[in-house]
Structures are given as C-alpha cells and as structure tokens.
XYZ file of C-alpha atoms in Angstrom:
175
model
C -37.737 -51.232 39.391
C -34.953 -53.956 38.989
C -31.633 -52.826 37.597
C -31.531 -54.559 34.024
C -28.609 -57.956 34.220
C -26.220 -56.071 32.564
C -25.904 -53.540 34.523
C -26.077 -55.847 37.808
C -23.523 -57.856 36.225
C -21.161 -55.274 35.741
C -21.626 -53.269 39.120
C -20.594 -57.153 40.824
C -17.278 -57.150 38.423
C -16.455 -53.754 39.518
C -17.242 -54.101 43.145
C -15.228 -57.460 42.807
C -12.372 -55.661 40.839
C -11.941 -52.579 43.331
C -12.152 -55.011 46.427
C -9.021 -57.323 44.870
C -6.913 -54.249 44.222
C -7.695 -53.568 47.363
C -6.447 -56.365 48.637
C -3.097 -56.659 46.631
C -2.707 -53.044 47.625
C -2.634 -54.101 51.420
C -0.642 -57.338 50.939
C 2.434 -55.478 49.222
C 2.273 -52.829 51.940
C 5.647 -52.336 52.937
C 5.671 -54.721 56.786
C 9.233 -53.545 57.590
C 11.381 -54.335 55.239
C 11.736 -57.789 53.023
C 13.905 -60.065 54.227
C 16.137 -62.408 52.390
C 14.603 -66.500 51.048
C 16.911 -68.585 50.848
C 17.199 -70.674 48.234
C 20.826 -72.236 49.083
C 22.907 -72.946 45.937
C 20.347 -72.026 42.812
C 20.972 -71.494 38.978
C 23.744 -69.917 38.044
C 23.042 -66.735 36.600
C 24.065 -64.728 33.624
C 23.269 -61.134 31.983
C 24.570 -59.323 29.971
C 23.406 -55.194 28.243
C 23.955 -52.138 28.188
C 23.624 -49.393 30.969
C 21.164 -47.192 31.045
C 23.186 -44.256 31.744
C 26.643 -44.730 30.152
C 25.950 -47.038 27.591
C 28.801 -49.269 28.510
C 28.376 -53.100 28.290
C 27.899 -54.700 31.484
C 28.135 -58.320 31.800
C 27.737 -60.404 35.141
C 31.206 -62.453 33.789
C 33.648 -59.691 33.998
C 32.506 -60.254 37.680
C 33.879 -63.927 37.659
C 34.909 -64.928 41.099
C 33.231 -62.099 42.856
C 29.947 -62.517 45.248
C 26.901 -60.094 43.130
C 23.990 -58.428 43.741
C 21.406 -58.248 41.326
C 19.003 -55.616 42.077
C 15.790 -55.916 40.076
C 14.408 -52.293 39.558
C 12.782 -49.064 37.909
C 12.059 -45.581 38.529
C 8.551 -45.506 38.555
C 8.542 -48.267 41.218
C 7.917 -46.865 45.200
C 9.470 -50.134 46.635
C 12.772 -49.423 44.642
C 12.770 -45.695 45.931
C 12.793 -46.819 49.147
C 15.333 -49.163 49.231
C 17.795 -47.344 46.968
C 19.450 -44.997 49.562
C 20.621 -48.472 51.293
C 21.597 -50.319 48.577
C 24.061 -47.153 47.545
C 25.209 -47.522 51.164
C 25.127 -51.437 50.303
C 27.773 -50.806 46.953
C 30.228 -48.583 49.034
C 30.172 -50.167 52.422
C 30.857 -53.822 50.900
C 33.680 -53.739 47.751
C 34.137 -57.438 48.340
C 30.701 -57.595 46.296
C 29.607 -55.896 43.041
C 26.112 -54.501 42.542
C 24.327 -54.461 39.359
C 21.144 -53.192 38.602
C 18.427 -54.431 36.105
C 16.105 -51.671 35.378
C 13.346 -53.187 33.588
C 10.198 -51.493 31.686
C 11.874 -48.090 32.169
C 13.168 -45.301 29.962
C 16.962 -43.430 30.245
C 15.766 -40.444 30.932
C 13.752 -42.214 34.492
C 17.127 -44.551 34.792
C 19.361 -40.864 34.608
C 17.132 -39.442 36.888
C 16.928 -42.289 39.597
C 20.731 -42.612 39.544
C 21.305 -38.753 40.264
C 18.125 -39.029 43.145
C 19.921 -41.706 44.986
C 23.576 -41.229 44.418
C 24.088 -44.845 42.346
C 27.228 -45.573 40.762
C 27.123 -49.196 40.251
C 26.479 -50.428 37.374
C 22.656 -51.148 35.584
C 21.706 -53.335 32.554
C 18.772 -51.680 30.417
C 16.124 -54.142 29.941
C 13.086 -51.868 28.731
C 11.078 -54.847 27.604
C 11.380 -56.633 31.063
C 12.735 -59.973 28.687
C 15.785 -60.467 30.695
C 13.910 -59.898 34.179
C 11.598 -62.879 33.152
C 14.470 -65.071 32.905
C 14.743 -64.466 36.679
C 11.267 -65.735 37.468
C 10.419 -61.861 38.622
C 8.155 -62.036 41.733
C 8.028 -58.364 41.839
C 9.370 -55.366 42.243
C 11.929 -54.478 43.341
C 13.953 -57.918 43.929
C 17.037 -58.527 44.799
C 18.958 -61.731 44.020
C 22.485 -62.740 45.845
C 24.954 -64.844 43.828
C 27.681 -66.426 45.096
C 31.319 -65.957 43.607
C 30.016 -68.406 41.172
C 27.200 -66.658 40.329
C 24.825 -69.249 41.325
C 21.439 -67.765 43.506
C 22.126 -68.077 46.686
C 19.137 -65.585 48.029
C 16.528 -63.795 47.051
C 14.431 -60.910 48.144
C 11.269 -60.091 46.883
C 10.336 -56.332 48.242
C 12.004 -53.559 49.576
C 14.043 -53.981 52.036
C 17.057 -51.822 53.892
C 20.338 -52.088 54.488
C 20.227 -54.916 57.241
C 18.628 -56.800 54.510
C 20.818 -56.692 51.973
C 23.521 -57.320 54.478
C 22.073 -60.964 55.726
C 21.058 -61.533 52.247
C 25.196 -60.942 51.446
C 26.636 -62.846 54.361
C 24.690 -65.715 52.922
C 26.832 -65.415 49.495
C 30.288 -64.758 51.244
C 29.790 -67.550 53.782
C-alpha cells in the first residue's frame, strides 16, 4: 500500500523542516566566543527610549564625544546570558566607554529580572517591537556594535562573546 501524496508530501516538508533547524541549531552553537568584524568607520548611529527598568530617557547624544557600546539583547536569549557577566565586567572595568543596552522583543518584568541576574547598571533602551534594532541591520542575537567617540560603527559582533571580545572590539573604537 502506497502512502496517499499528501501525506508523502508532508512527511518530506517535515523531514526537510526538522533537518534545517537542525542545522541552524549547530551553526549558532556557541565556537568560543564571537569575535569582533570590523567594519572601520560605518554609519553613525543614533537611539534614543526609554529604559526598561527606570524609565529614564536614554539617548546615545548625551554620550557625545565618548567611545559606546551598543549591546543588542533580551532575556529570553541564551547567547545574551552568557555574555552578560562580561559585559558588566566590560561597563566597570572601562569608564572611558559607556554601555547601553537595546533590549528588543522583551517585557520589563524579563528586562528587571536580567538586570538583577547579572548585576547591570548601565543603561538599556526598551524596544519591545524590535523597530529600533532593525535600524541596525540585526544579524542576531545578541550583537554588539562599537562606536567611536563619534558614534560612527566602528565594529560589530554578531554572537556571544566574553570579555576579551568586547575588549578588542573597544580598542578598535579608542584607537
């Protein structure tokens, strides 16, 4: 007895299905910790929101003049758990630069809960809709983009990464 086309048809898509989430599962393994792209002198960047946990306004230009590090993330996301103990270490160790967060497609209550996990205190726009993320050409979470005291891109890194990380990506921004 043949299976009717249908159902052949449809065991193929989900065979097909499972084996390319199986696949994107292995390629964003973590392999050790992203490391920086450069992109050399980019866009110059601007945001501007609320926080997520004070409700202040946060805007990249009250940074003027100052190397930043946007750090594209949200609490649901395993990359961004990873790499948040060393960008905390990343805010204190290195006042020279200031570290912003974008949480995107999250809710206060995760963005409360992530800050008191990891011990943040920078700064974090809310972006819940993930609109101002998209005007960063978002690869993926989490990434991290390096602006110069100009706030033009100067690297970007897509995936976790850890502390050396951040650090090159940095040193690339303060010259």
């Amino acid at each position: 007895p043949r299976e009717p086309p249908r159902l052949a048809a449809g065991s193929a898509a989900l065979v097909l299905l499972a084996a390319v989430l199986v696949a994107g599962v292995l390629a964003a393994r973590d392999t050790g910790g992203a490391r920086s792209v450069a992109v050399g002198s980019g866009p110059v960047i601007r945001l501007a929101g609320t926080d997520p946990i004070t409700a202040a306004r946060v805007d990249l230009a009250r940074f003027a003049g100052k190397p930043v590090v946007v750090n594209v993330w949200a609490s649901w996301c395993a990359g961004c758990n990873e790499e948040a103990a060393d960008l905390a270490r990343l805010a204190r160790d290195h006042p020279e630069a200031q570290v912003v967060g974008l949480d995107i497609q999250d809710t206060r209550e995760g963005a409360r809960a992530f800050y008191r996990r990891w011990g943040w205190r920078h700064p974090s726009i809310f972006d819940p809709s993930g609109k101002l993320a998209s005007s960063l050409a978002l690869q993926g979470l989490p990434s991290t983009y390096v602006l110069d005291s100009e706030h033009r891109v100067v690297s970007r890194i897509v995936g976790a990464t850890d502390l050396a990380g951040f650090e090159e990506a940095l040193r690339q921004a303060t010259g």
